[in-house]
Amino acid sequence: MAHASPVSPLAPKTTPEVGPVAGVRFATAEAGIRYKGRTDVLLLTLDAGTSVAGVFTRSKCPSAPVEWCRANLPNGTARALVVNSGNANAFTGAKGRESTALTAKIAAKALGCREEEIYLASTGVIGEPLDATKFEGVLAETATRLAPLPWIEPAKAIMTTDTFPKLATAKVKIDGVEVTIAGIAKGAGMIAPDMATMLSFVFTDAAIEAPALQALLSKGVTDSFNAVTIDGDTSTSDTLMLFATGASGAPRIDDAKDPRLGRFRKALTGVLADLAEQVARDGEGARKLVKIHVTGATSKRSARRIAMSIANSPLVKTAVAGEDANWGRIVMAVGKAGEPAERDRLSISFGAIRVAHEGARDPAYDEGEVSAYMKNDVIDITVDLGLGRGADRVMTCDLTKEYVAINGDYRS
Amino acid sequence: MAHASPVSPLAPKTTPEVGPVAGVRFATAEAGIRYKGRTDVLLLTLDAGTSVAGVFTRSKCPSAPVEWCRANLPNGTARALVVNSGNANAFTGAKGRESTALTAKIAAKALGCREEEIYLASTGVIGEPLDATKFEGVLAETATRLAPLPWIEPAKAIMTTDTFPKLATAKVKIDGVEVTIAGIAKGAGMIAPDMATMLSFVFTDAAIEAPALQALLSKGVTDSFNAVTIDGDTSTSDTLMLFATGASGAPRIDDAKDPRLGRFRKALTGVLADLAEQVARDGEGARKLVKIHVTGATSKRSARRIAMSIANSPLVKTAVAGEDANWGRIVMAVGKAGEPAERDRLSISFGAIRVAHEGARDPAYDEGEVSAYMKNDVIDITVDLGLGRGADRVMTCDLTKEYVAINGDYRS
């Protein structure tokens, strides 16, 4: 499904080796959703007893698949995930709901499970009804080819405007039994008339009850996917799901705070953070990864808002693209966040170079040194507010002419 | 002070003839603030008895001149306005405060008035102390050349990244006596290392007490300057001031709701709206003016937030630049606003062409017709939420590669 674009200069140097996750199998297929002869369906199946958790777009106008998943999540169990490209089934009204129901019905029949155990995600054109009858026959045939490896396949199958496949993995022990975590993601951004959504699916063979799994995911997302922004725009279809098959033989756990989950919790957070960073590294047109650290705020929540105001400022992002350590624009973005800030207590650093201190230019800094720093691929910007102990970090990328070209030039 | 850029294709075809405002005189000068041999100071003087009102940036990190003006506004009277370019006197700490005090002292001495009757605005580099001693002698000499015309001069003198001077005027009667309103503005946007701020100054020879004048301005700004956004970024120095000299001989009015102000109120709102639209028409890199109309919201406040979410969306703005009627991105921007919205009640139109209705593509619309519409200079986007009677309108411009070039390429 991938477009032919040059690979982002920020792509990881190597693709991680991701081993099998017991209880998870997958296969891809061509259903002709929008084009003939193109892989456009990914079927992932899960052993009986798999529990599921999810977080979705905060959009007030979510896609039909997001509504379908949200409605079924309280059941807590999953047997399959069907992801299609070519059509996002978003803004399709009543037809969209009928389409998700029919897709789930076809998948459930092919796999011999209940419809409410089928989870769905779609990416592609919006506003066009998705003809779910195209899944008829296709999913049953796909189910005959399911295999546990290699993970690069589903990672590639969900790509749209991504320039590289995104995978992350970890192995840890729960009560002495080794479990695997494996995750894939596709990046955020839109390319007309297709809507390219952030999708991420994480799988483990640990045995964790659904409410505990949801608690782990909801906590893990705060400082990973929720701390990444490309352009401040929110897809109607953003979806992150976590599935636990229990097939590792590790003991079943029903409390997210269970001390046996200590390492697992950390490893899951690491996988989510890794995937989220890869999404930022593949922002449309991105040439630089920008990490914004805010310290000395009145609270973490306030620090997050200030960091997001900086990360979403077109003037900050164009300055980074221009390799300019323009701290005036950082001050501007702090000022417009609406959070407690005192001009005369602000300090701003690019990398380890402090350029502003106590509300004025730092007389000690060397212009040549900071200019050299700005040529790096990864730029750290630290803002200390000098007010309290609230701190946070978010990630974004620069705003380049390529972003405008990708999102505005497709008609010319 | 103007940069050499091609004039925006959205510039008004003619520059309005602006007559004198009794009690207002002005002259420009070269003080060598940043460069030698460049006009960088505008001195405007006001007859004794002039009342003043102002609205300023909501930034928590405002510039020293904004703090100076805010502190003096409660006195209610003004005798002069000093505007300089080359240095914004922003993020300059204690030195910034000393600089504003010294500038006011020099101006007050040159004009024979009190320091607290001097108002200040600065635009230019930030973080560098403004050497106010450069005004010494210059303002006294400038004061010998004051004249009431032509208004194009101050309009040009405050330009930075603007591609055309912005003026607006109106004449109305108050209790049978004709009064004049004349305003100038410079656009929003930043060009490094200078910060180009939105500045606007409006003058009238009506006689209106300061509290009433403030009430008129605060109300007038809601649907004019506060309804315009270029990139969602907020300068630390945005300033809009209104001065009333009382020199027309019209009766002195002390209540904004006085029925004799009926036509004046309307004319003032018109001048502010005209200037604000000119600012949007001169957004950095703008090729299209975009008017976003939201109807059917639960309140005007909710409609404003949704309209601003659309106006500030990089994906909507790049689509307009690409002449694409991409209503999927409008749905996205409505959804992310966080305001009440129901997907299945949404209608979206470009100009008079309804492209989406009741949560799905409008089957009646003609793709060729809407493509032709998108080639216009001015694009009207209407979103009807179908929920209530709240309505609002905001203005913005498209996001082009030129915007990125202006704000990111200056170093290369």
mmCIF file of N, CA, C and O in Angstrom, chain B residues 234-319:
data_model
loop_
_atom_site.group_PDB
_atom_site.id
_atom_site.type_symbol
_atom_site.label_atom_id
_atom_site.label_comp_id
_atom_site.label_asym_id
_atom_site.label_seq_id
_atom_site.Cartn_x
_atom_site.Cartn_y
_atom_site.Cartn_z
ATOM 1 N N THR B 234 0.820 34.225 18.084
ATOM 2 C CA THR B 234 0.460 35.494 18.696
ATOM 3 C C THR B 234 1.721 36.260 19.037
ATOM 4 O O THR B 234 2.537 35.792 19.813
ATOM 5 N N SER B 235 1.881 37.440 18.482
ATOM 6 C CA SER B 235 3.056 38.250 18.788
ATOM 7 C C SER B 235 3.037 38.699 20.242
ATOM 8 O O SER B 235 1.980 38.813 20.860
ATOM 9 N N THR B 236 4.207 38.983 20.782
ATOM 10 C CA THR B 236 4.304 39.523 22.140
ATOM 11 C C THR B 236 3.977 41.008 22.157
ATOM 12 O O THR B 236 3.993 41.631 23.214
ATOM 13 N N SER B 237 3.708 41.604 20.993
ATOM 14 C CA SER B 237 3.600 43.060 20.890
ATOM 15 C C SER B 237 2.323 43.560 20.233
ATOM 16 O O SER B 237 2.168 44.760 20.037
ATOM 17 N N ASP B 238 1.388 42.662 19.876
ATOM 18 C CA ASP B 238 0.177 43.100 19.164
ATOM 19 C C ASP B 238 -0.507 44.244 19.912
ATOM 20 O O ASP B 238 -0.758 44.156 21.121
ATOM 21 N N THR B 239 -0.822 45.296 19.176
ATOM 22 C CA THR B 239 -1.345 46.518 19.787
ATOM 23 C C THR B 239 -2.383 47.144 18.865
ATOM 24 O O THR B 239 -2.139 47.312 17.677
ATOM 25 N N LEU B 240 -3.542 47.472 19.425
ATOM 26 C CA LEU B 240 -4.560 48.245 18.702
ATOM 27 C C LEU B 240 -4.988 49.371 19.621
ATOM 28 O O LEU B 240 -5.410 49.122 20.748
ATOM 29 N N MET B 241 -4.837 50.614 19.146
ATOM 30 C CA MET B 241 -5.219 51.741 19.992
ATOM 31 C C MET B 241 -6.183 52.662 19.253
ATOM 32 O O MET B 241 -6.143 52.785 18.031
ATOM 33 N N LEU B 242 -7.056 53.300 20.028
ATOM 34 C CA LEU B 242 -8.040 54.232 19.481
ATOM 35 C C LEU B 242 -7.931 55.556 20.246
ATOM 36 O O LEU B 242 -7.956 55.570 21.478
ATOM 37 N N PHE B 243 -7.741 56.633 19.484
ATOM 38 C CA PHE B 243 -7.577 57.969 20.081
ATOM 39 C C PHE B 243 -8.719 58.869 19.618
ATOM 40 O O PHE B 243 -9.038 58.900 18.426
ATOM 41 N N ALA B 244 -9.295 59.615 20.533
ATOM 42 C CA ALA B 244 -10.372 60.559 20.186
ATOM 43 C C ALA B 244 -9.959 61.956 20.636
ATOM 44 O O ALA B 244 -9.875 62.228 21.835
ATOM 45 N N THR B 245 -9.701 62.825 19.648
ATOM 46 C CA THR B 245 -9.170 64.161 19.994
ATOM 47 C C THR B 245 -10.251 65.123 20.488
ATOM 48 O O THR B 245 -9.961 66.094 21.173
ATOM 49 N N GLY B 246 -11.489 64.924 20.062
ATOM 50 C CA GLY B 246 -12.562 65.857 20.421
ATOM 51 C C GLY B 246 -12.527 67.154 19.636
ATOM 52 O O GLY B 246 -13.339 68.064 19.876
ATOM 53 N N ALA B 247 -11.609 67.270 18.650
ATOM 54 C CA ALA B 247 -11.408 68.551 17.953
ATOM 55 C C ALA B 247 -12.475 68.850 16.896
ATOM 56 O O ALA B 247 -12.445 69.896 16.261
ATOM 57 N N SER B 248 -13.422 67.953 16.689
ATOM 58 C CA SER B 248 -14.460 68.176 15.668
ATOM 59 C C SER B 248 -15.499 69.183 16.131
ATOM 60 O O SER B 248 -16.245 69.732 15.322
ATOM 61 N N GLY B 249 -15.572 69.417 17.431
ATOM 62 C CA GLY B 249 -16.623 70.269 17.963
ATOM 63 C C GLY B 249 -17.911 69.518 18.250
ATOM 64 O O GLY B 249 -18.894 70.108 18.703
ATOM 65 N N ALA B 250 -17.917 68.215 18.001
ATOM 66 C CA ALA B 250 -19.103 67.408 18.342
ATOM 67 C C ALA B 250 -19.240 67.357 19.866
ATOM 68 O O ALA B 250 -18.244 67.521 20.582
ATOM 69 N N PRO B 251 -20.460 67.129 20.361
ATOM 70 C CA PRO B 251 -20.641 67.097 21.825
ATOM 71 C C PRO B 251 -19.859 65.960 22.470
ATOM 72 O O PRO B 251 -19.691 64.899 21.878
ATOM 73 N N ARG B 252 -19.380 66.206 23.680
ATOM 74 C CA ARG B 252 -18.612 65.211 24.433
ATOM 75 C C ARG B 252 -19.557 64.139 24.976
ATOM 76 O O ARG B 252 -20.568 64.449 25.595
ATOM 77 N N ILE B 253 -19.204 62.876 24.743
ATOM 78 C CA ILE B 253 -20.086 61.773 25.139
ATOM 79 C C ILE B 253 -19.350 60.865 26.131
ATOM 80 O O ILE B 253 -18.170 60.582 25.969
ATOM 81 N N ASP B 254 -20.056 60.464 27.180
ATOM 82 C CA ASP B 254 -19.370 59.669 28.209
ATOM 83 C C ASP B 254 -19.962 58.286 28.397
ATOM 84 O O ASP B 254 -19.590 57.571 29.325
ATOM 85 N N ASP B 255 -20.890 57.890 27.507
ATOM 86 C CA ASP B 255 -21.509 56.567 27.639
ATOM 87 C C ASP B 255 -21.515 55.896 26.267
ATOM 88 O O ASP B 255 -22.070 56.428 25.305
ATOM 89 N N ALA B 256 -20.898 54.705 26.203
ATOM 90 C CA ALA B 256 -20.800 53.999 24.918
ATOM 91 C C ALA B 256 -22.175 53.671 24.345
ATOM 92 O O ALA B 256 -22.325 53.466 23.139
ATOM 93 N N LYS B 257 -23.183 53.623 25.226
ATOM 94 C CA LYS B 257 -24.527 53.274 24.764
ATOM 95 C C LYS B 257 -25.361 54.498 24.395
ATOM 96 O O LYS B 257 -26.550 54.383 24.075
ATOM 97 N N ASP B 258 -24.766 55.703 24.473
ATOM 98 C CA ASP B 258 -25.470 56.935 24.115
ATOM 99 C C ASP B 258 -26.043 56.803 22.701
ATOM 100 O O ASP B 258 -25.312 56.483 21.767
ATOM 101 N N PRO B 259 -27.349 57.028 22.521
ATOM 102 C CA PRO B 259 -27.955 56.829 21.193
ATOM 103 C C PRO B 259 -27.335 57.730 20.119
ATOM 104 O O PRO B 259 -27.371 57.378 18.937
ATOM 105 N N ARG B 260 -26.725 58.846 20.511
ATOM 106 C CA ARG B 260 -26.092 59.710 19.506
ATOM 107 C C ARG B 260 -24.884 59.034 18.849
ATOM 108 O O ARG B 260 -24.395 59.487 17.829
ATOM 109 N N LEU B 261 -24.395 57.944 19.466
ATOM 110 C CA LEU B 261 -23.222 57.234 18.917
ATOM 111 C C LEU B 261 -23.597 56.131 17.918
ATOM 112 O O LEU B 261 -22.717 55.433 17.405
ATOM 113 N N GLY B 262 -24.901 55.991 17.641
ATOM 114 C CA GLY B 262 -25.374 54.886 16.788
ATOM 115 C C GLY B 262 -24.556 54.728 15.513
ATOM 116 O O GLY B 262 -23.976 53.666 15.254
ATOM 117 N N ARG B 263 -24.481 55.803 14.708
ATOM 118 C CA ARG B 263 -23.767 55.713 13.427
ATOM 119 C C ARG B 263 -22.260 55.609 13.622
ATOM 120 O O ARG B 263 -21.577 54.958 12.849
ATOM 121 N N PHE B 264 -21.778 56.291 14.651
ATOM 122 C CA PHE B 264 -20.337 56.263 14.925
ATOM 123 C C PHE B 264 -19.897 54.837 15.240
ATOM 124 O O PHE B 264 -18.878 54.342 14.752
ATOM 125 N N ARG B 265 -20.683 54.168 16.064
ATOM 126 C CA ARG B 265 -20.366 52.791 16.483
ATOM 127 C C ARG B 265 -20.251 51.885 15.256
ATOM 128 O O ARG B 265 -19.305 51.123 15.112
ATOM 129 N N LYS B 266 -21.215 52.039 14.351
ATOM 130 C CA LYS B 266 -21.240 51.237 13.141
ATOM 131 C C LYS B 266 -20.044 51.560 12.241
ATOM 132 O O LYS B 266 -19.403 50.663 11.679
ATOM 133 N N ALA B 267 -19.747 52.858 12.149
ATOM 134 C CA ALA B 267 -18.633 53.278 11.282
ATOM 135 C C ALA B 267 -17.296 52.791 11.851
ATOM 136 O O ALA B 267 -16.412 52.343 11.114
ATOM 137 N N LEU B 268 -17.148 52.867 13.167
ATOM 138 C CA LEU B 268 -15.915 52.398 13.806
ATOM 139 C C LEU B 268 -15.741 50.899 13.560
ATOM 140 O O LEU B 268 -14.651 50.433 13.180
ATOM 141 N N THR B 269 -16.811 50.139 13.769
ATOM 142 C CA THR B 269 -16.764 48.695 13.512
ATOM 143 C C THR B 269 -16.363 48.428 12.071
ATOM 144 O O THR B 269 -15.557 47.536 11.786
ATOM 145 N N GLY B 270 -16.901 49.244 11.145
ATOM 146 C CA GLY B 270 -16.564 49.092 9.730
ATOM 147 C C GLY B 270 -15.093 49.344 9.455
ATOM 148 O O GLY B 270 -14.453 48.596 8.703
ATOM 149 N N VAL B 271 -14.538 50.386 10.068
ATOM 150 C CA VAL B 271 -13.112 50.708 9.872
ATOM 151 C C VAL B 271 -12.243 49.582 10.436
ATOM 152 O O VAL B 271 -11.280 49.139 9.792
ATOM 153 N N LEU B 272 -12.586 49.090 11.615
ATOM 154 C CA LEU B 272 -11.812 47.990 12.222
ATOM 155 C C LEU B 272 -11.897 46.729 11.363
ATOM 156 O O LEU B 272 -10.885 46.056 11.129
ATOM 157 N N ALA B 273 -13.091 46.430 10.862
ATOM 158 C CA ALA B 273 -13.268 45.222 10.033
ATOM 159 C C ALA B 273 -12.485 45.354 8.734
ATOM 160 O O ALA B 273 -11.874 44.387 8.261
ATOM 161 N N ASP B 274 -12.490 46.556 8.154
ATOM 162 C CA ASP B 274 -11.764 46.817 6.912
ATOM 163 C C ASP B 274 -10.257 46.599 7.133
ATOM 164 O O ASP B 274 -9.589 45.896 6.369
ATOM 165 N N LEU B 275 -9.724 47.186 8.201
ATOM 166 C CA LEU B 275 -8.291 47.031 8.491
ATOM 167 C C LEU B 275 -7.939 45.562 8.764
ATOM 168 O O LEU B 275 -6.923 45.058 8.273
ATOM 169 N N ALA B 276 -8.785 44.878 9.524
ATOM 170 C CA ALA B 276 -8.514 43.468 9.851
ATOM 171 C C ALA B 276 -8.518 42.622 8.589
ATOM 172 O O ALA B 276 -7.667 41.738 8.416
ATOM 173 N N GLU B 277 -9.458 42.897 7.676
ATOM 174 C CA GLU B 277 -9.496 42.130 6.430
ATOM 175 C C GLU B 277 -8.239 42.388 5.597
ATOM 176 O O GLU B 277 -7.688 41.460 4.990
ATOM 177 N N GLN B 278 -7.758 43.642 5.609
ATOM 178 C CA GLN B 278 -6.525 43.942 4.879
ATOM 179 C C GLN B 278 -5.334 43.174 5.461
ATOM 180 O O GLN B 278 -4.448 42.732 4.730
ATOM 181 N N VAL B 279 -5.328 43.012 6.792
ATOM 182 C CA VAL B 279 -4.265 42.225 7.435
ATOM 183 C C VAL B 279 -4.317 40.776 6.932
ATOM 184 O O VAL B 279 -3.294 40.191 6.564
ATOM 185 N N ALA B 280 -5.524 40.214 6.869
ATOM 186 C CA ALA B 280 -5.664 38.832 6.382
ATOM 187 C C ALA B 280 -5.262 38.734 4.917
ATOM 188 O O ALA B 280 -4.642 37.751 4.497
ATOM 189 N N ARG B 281 -5.589 39.766 4.140
ATOM 190 C CA ARG B 281 -5.252 39.758 2.714
ATOM 191 C C ARG B 281 -3.743 39.849 2.491
ATOM 192 O O ARG B 281 -3.263 39.603 1.383
ATOM 193 N N ASP B 282 -3.017 40.257 3.539
ATOM 194 C CA ASP B 282 -1.568 40.409 3.393
ATOM 195 C C ASP B 282 -0.832 39.419 4.292
ATOM 196 O O ASP B 282 0.309 39.651 4.684
ATOM 197 N N GLY B 283 -1.483 38.298 4.625
ATOM 198 C CA GLY B 283 -0.817 37.246 5.396
ATOM 199 C C GLY B 283 0.421 36.783 4.639
ATOM 200 O O GLY B 283 0.429 36.779 3.411
ATOM 201 N N GLU B 284 1.440 36.376 5.361
ATOM 202 C CA GLU B 284 2.699 36.004 4.712
ATOM 203 C C GLU B 284 2.500 34.874 3.706
ATOM 204 O O GLU B 284 2.034 33.796 4.065
ATOM 205 N N GLY B 285 2.852 35.119 2.471
ATOM 206 C CA GLY B 285 2.759 34.110 1.421
ATOM 207 C C GLY B 285 1.348 33.869 0.910
ATOM 208 O O GLY B 285 1.131 32.980 0.085
ATOM 209 N N ALA B 286 0.359 34.653 1.415
ATOM 210 C CA ALA B 286 -1.047 34.374 1.083
ATOM 211 C C ALA B 286 -1.345 34.576 -0.392
ATOM 212 O O ALA B 286 -0.907 35.541 -1.003
ATOM 213 N N ARG B 287 -2.091 33.633 -0.953
ATOM 214 C CA ARG B 287 -2.585 33.742 -2.323
ATOM 215 C C ARG B 287 -4.104 33.752 -2.350
ATOM 216 O O ARG B 287 -4.714 34.102 -3.335
ATOM 217 N N LYS B 288 -4.705 33.334 -1.238
ATOM 218 C CA LYS B 288 -6.172 33.308 -1.162
ATOM 219 C C LYS B 288 -6.642 33.811 0.207
ATOM 220 O O LYS B 288 -6.056 33.450 1.231
ATOM 221 N N LEU B 289 -7.702 34.620 0.182
ATOM 222 C CA LEU B 289 -8.368 35.037 1.415
ATOM 223 C C LEU B 289 -9.474 34.024 1.688
ATOM 224 O O LEU B 289 -10.242 33.690 0.788
ATOM 225 N N VAL B 290 -9.537 33.512 2.915
ATOM 226 C CA VAL B 290 -10.516 32.483 3.241
ATOM 227 C C VAL B 290 -11.448 33.008 4.326
ATOM 228 O O VAL B 290 -10.990 33.424 5.396
ATOM 229 N N LYS B 291 -12.740 33.011 4.023
ATOM 230 C CA LYS B 291 -13.732 33.442 5.012
ATOM 231 C C LYS B 291 -14.475 32.203 5.474
ATOM 232 O O LYS B 291 -15.063 31.481 4.659
ATOM 233 N N ILE B 292 -14.431 31.955 6.770
ATOM 234 C CA ILE B 292 -15.041 30.741 7.316
ATOM 235 C C ILE B 292 -16.277 31.120 8.121
ATOM 236 O O ILE B 292 -16.187 31.851 9.110
ATOM 237 N N HIS B 293 -17.409 30.628 7.659
ATOM 238 C CA HIS B 293 -18.695 30.924 8.282
ATOM 239 C C HIS B 293 -19.180 29.666 8.985
ATOM 240 O O HIS B 293 -19.293 28.619 8.344
ATOM 241 N N VAL B 294 -19.455 29.772 10.264
ATOM 242 C CA VAL B 294 -20.012 28.630 10.995
ATOM 243 C C VAL B 294 -21.412 28.989 11.452
ATOM 244 O O VAL B 294 -21.607 30.054 12.061
ATOM 245 N N THR B 295 -22.381 28.167 11.142
ATOM 246 C CA THR B 295 -23.761 28.390 11.575
ATOM 247 C C THR B 295 -24.260 27.133 12.296
ATOM 248 O O THR B 295 -23.635 26.083 12.228
ATOM 249 N N GLY B 296 -25.383 27.283 12.963
ATOM 250 C CA GLY B 296 -26.013 26.124 13.599
ATOM 251 C C GLY B 296 -25.262 25.584 14.805
ATOM 252 O O GLY B 296 -25.490 24.453 15.234
ATOM 253 N N ALA B 297 -24.362 26.404 15.380
ATOM 254 C CA ALA B 297 -23.616 25.961 16.567
ATOM 255 C C ALA B 297 -24.467 26.186 17.814
ATOM 256 O O ALA B 297 -25.495 26.867 17.770
ATOM 257 N N THR B 298 -24.004 25.632 18.932
ATOM 258 C CA THR B 298 -24.790 25.798 20.164
ATOM 259 C C THR B 298 -24.681 27.212 20.722
ATOM 260 O O THR B 298 -25.516 27.629 21.513
ATOM 261 N N SER B 299 -23.645 27.974 20.326
ATOM 262 C CA SER B 299 -23.510 29.374 20.760
ATOM 263 C C SER B 299 -22.538 30.080 19.812
ATOM 264 O O SER B 299 -21.833 29.427 19.037
ATOM 265 N N LYS B 300 -22.499 31.407 19.903
ATOM 266 C CA LYS B 300 -21.537 32.152 19.084
ATOM 267 C C LYS B 300 -20.116 31.775 19.494
ATOM 268 O O LYS B 300 -19.227 31.620 18.665
ATOM 269 N N ARG B 301 -19.912 31.599 20.793
ATOM 270 C CA ARG B 301 -18.595 31.243 21.299
ATOM 271 C C ARG B 301 -18.125 29.892 20.743
ATOM 272 O O ARG B 301 -16.966 29.727 20.355
ATOM 273 N N SER B 302 -19.040 28.943 20.689
ATOM 274 C CA SER B 302 -18.726 27.630 20.143
ATOM 275 C C SER B 302 -18.453 27.739 18.640
ATOM 276 O O SER B 302 -17.514 27.130 18.118
ATOM 277 N N ALA B 303 -19.256 28.561 17.943
ATOM 278 C CA ALA B 303 -19.050 28.772 16.503
ATOM 279 C C ALA B 303 -17.672 29.391 16.256
ATOM 280 O O ALA B 303 -16.957 29.004 15.323
ATOM 281 N N ARG B 304 -17.284 30.341 17.111
ATOM 282 C CA ARG B 304 -15.964 30.979 16.965
ATOM 283 C C ARG B 304 -14.842 29.950 17.102
ATOM 284 O O ARG B 304 -13.892 29.920 16.337
ATOM 285 N N ARG B 305 -14.975 29.089 18.111
ATOM 286 C CA ARG B 305 -13.914 28.091 18.336
ATOM 287 C C ARG B 305 -13.795 27.120 17.169
ATOM 288 O O ARG B 305 -12.699 26.731 16.781
ATOM 289 N N ILE B 306 -14.930 26.705 16.646
ATOM 290 C CA ILE B 306 -14.908 25.790 15.501
ATOM 291 C C ILE B 306 -14.333 26.497 14.275
ATOM 292 O O ILE B 306 -13.494 25.940 13.559
ATOM 293 N N ALA B 307 -14.749 27.743 14.058
ATOM 294 C CA ALA B 307 -14.237 28.504 12.910
ATOM 295 C C ALA B 307 -12.723 28.683 13.029
ATOM 296 O O ALA B 307 -11.980 28.543 12.045
ATOM 297 N N MET B 308 -12.241 28.961 14.240
ATOM 298 C CA MET B 308 -10.793 29.142 14.450
ATOM 299 C C MET B 308 -10.038 27.823 14.268
ATOM 300 O O MET B 308 -8.910 27.810 13.767
ATOM 301 N N SER B 309 -10.646 26.719 14.672
ATOM 302 C CA SER B 309 -10.014 25.411 14.491
ATOM 303 C C SER B 309 -9.832 25.128 12.999
ATOM 304 O O SER B 309 -8.783 24.621 12.564
ATOM 305 N N ILE B 310 -10.831 25.493 12.200
ATOM 306 C CA ILE B 310 -10.730 25.329 10.739
ATOM 307 C C ILE B 310 -9.679 26.289 10.188
ATOM 308 O O ILE B 310 -8.813 25.900 9.401
ATOM 309 N N ALA B 311 -9.746 27.557 10.634
ATOM 310 C CA ALA B 311 -8.870 28.601 10.084
ATOM 311 C C ALA B 311 -7.399 28.332 10.400
ATOM 312 O O ALA B 311 -6.513 28.714 9.634
ATOM 313 N N ASN B 312 -7.126 27.680 11.532
ATOM 314 C CA ASN B 312 -5.738 27.436 11.927
ATOM 315 C C ASN B 312 -5.233 26.054 11.520
ATOM 316 O O ASN B 312 -4.074 25.724 11.788
ATOM 317 N N SER B 313 -6.051 25.257 10.876
ATOM 318 C CA SER B 313 -5.611 23.906 10.495
ATOM 319 C C SER B 313 -4.652 23.960 9.309
ATOM 320 O O SER B 313 -5.022 24.389 8.218
ATOM 321 N N PRO B 314 -3.411 23.510 9.487
ATOM 322 C CA PRO B 314 -2.474 23.494 8.356
ATOM 323 C C PRO B 314 -2.993 22.656 7.192
ATOM 324 O O PRO B 314 -2.738 22.991 6.035
ATOM 325 N N LEU B 315 -3.743 21.600 7.483
ATOM 326 C CA LEU B 315 -4.233 20.741 6.410
ATOM 327 C C LEU B 315 -5.340 21.418 5.610
ATOM 328 O O LEU B 315 -5.419 21.264 4.390
ATOM 329 N N VAL B 316 -6.206 22.191 6.292
ATOM 330 C CA VAL B 316 -7.227 22.953 5.561
ATOM 331 C C VAL B 316 -6.542 24.030 4.718
ATOM 332 O O VAL B 316 -6.852 24.215 3.536
ATOM 333 N N LYS B 317 -5.559 24.720 5.320
ATOM 334 C CA LYS B 317 -4.921 25.853 4.642
ATOM 335 C C LYS B 317 -4.085 25.408 3.433
ATOM 336 O O LYS B 317 -4.026 26.111 2.425
ATOM 337 N N THR B 318 -3.430 24.244 3.531
ATOM 338 C CA THR B 318 -2.665 23.754 2.383
ATOM 339 C C THR B 318 -3.624 23.259 1.292
ATOM 340 O O THR B 318 -3.324 23.395 0.106
ATOM 341 N N ALA B 319 -4.776 22.693 1.684
ATOM 342 C CA ALA B 319 -5.756 22.252 0.683
ATOM 343 C C ALA B 319 -6.264 23.451 -0.114
ATOM 344 O O ALA B 319 -6.373 23.388 -1.339
#
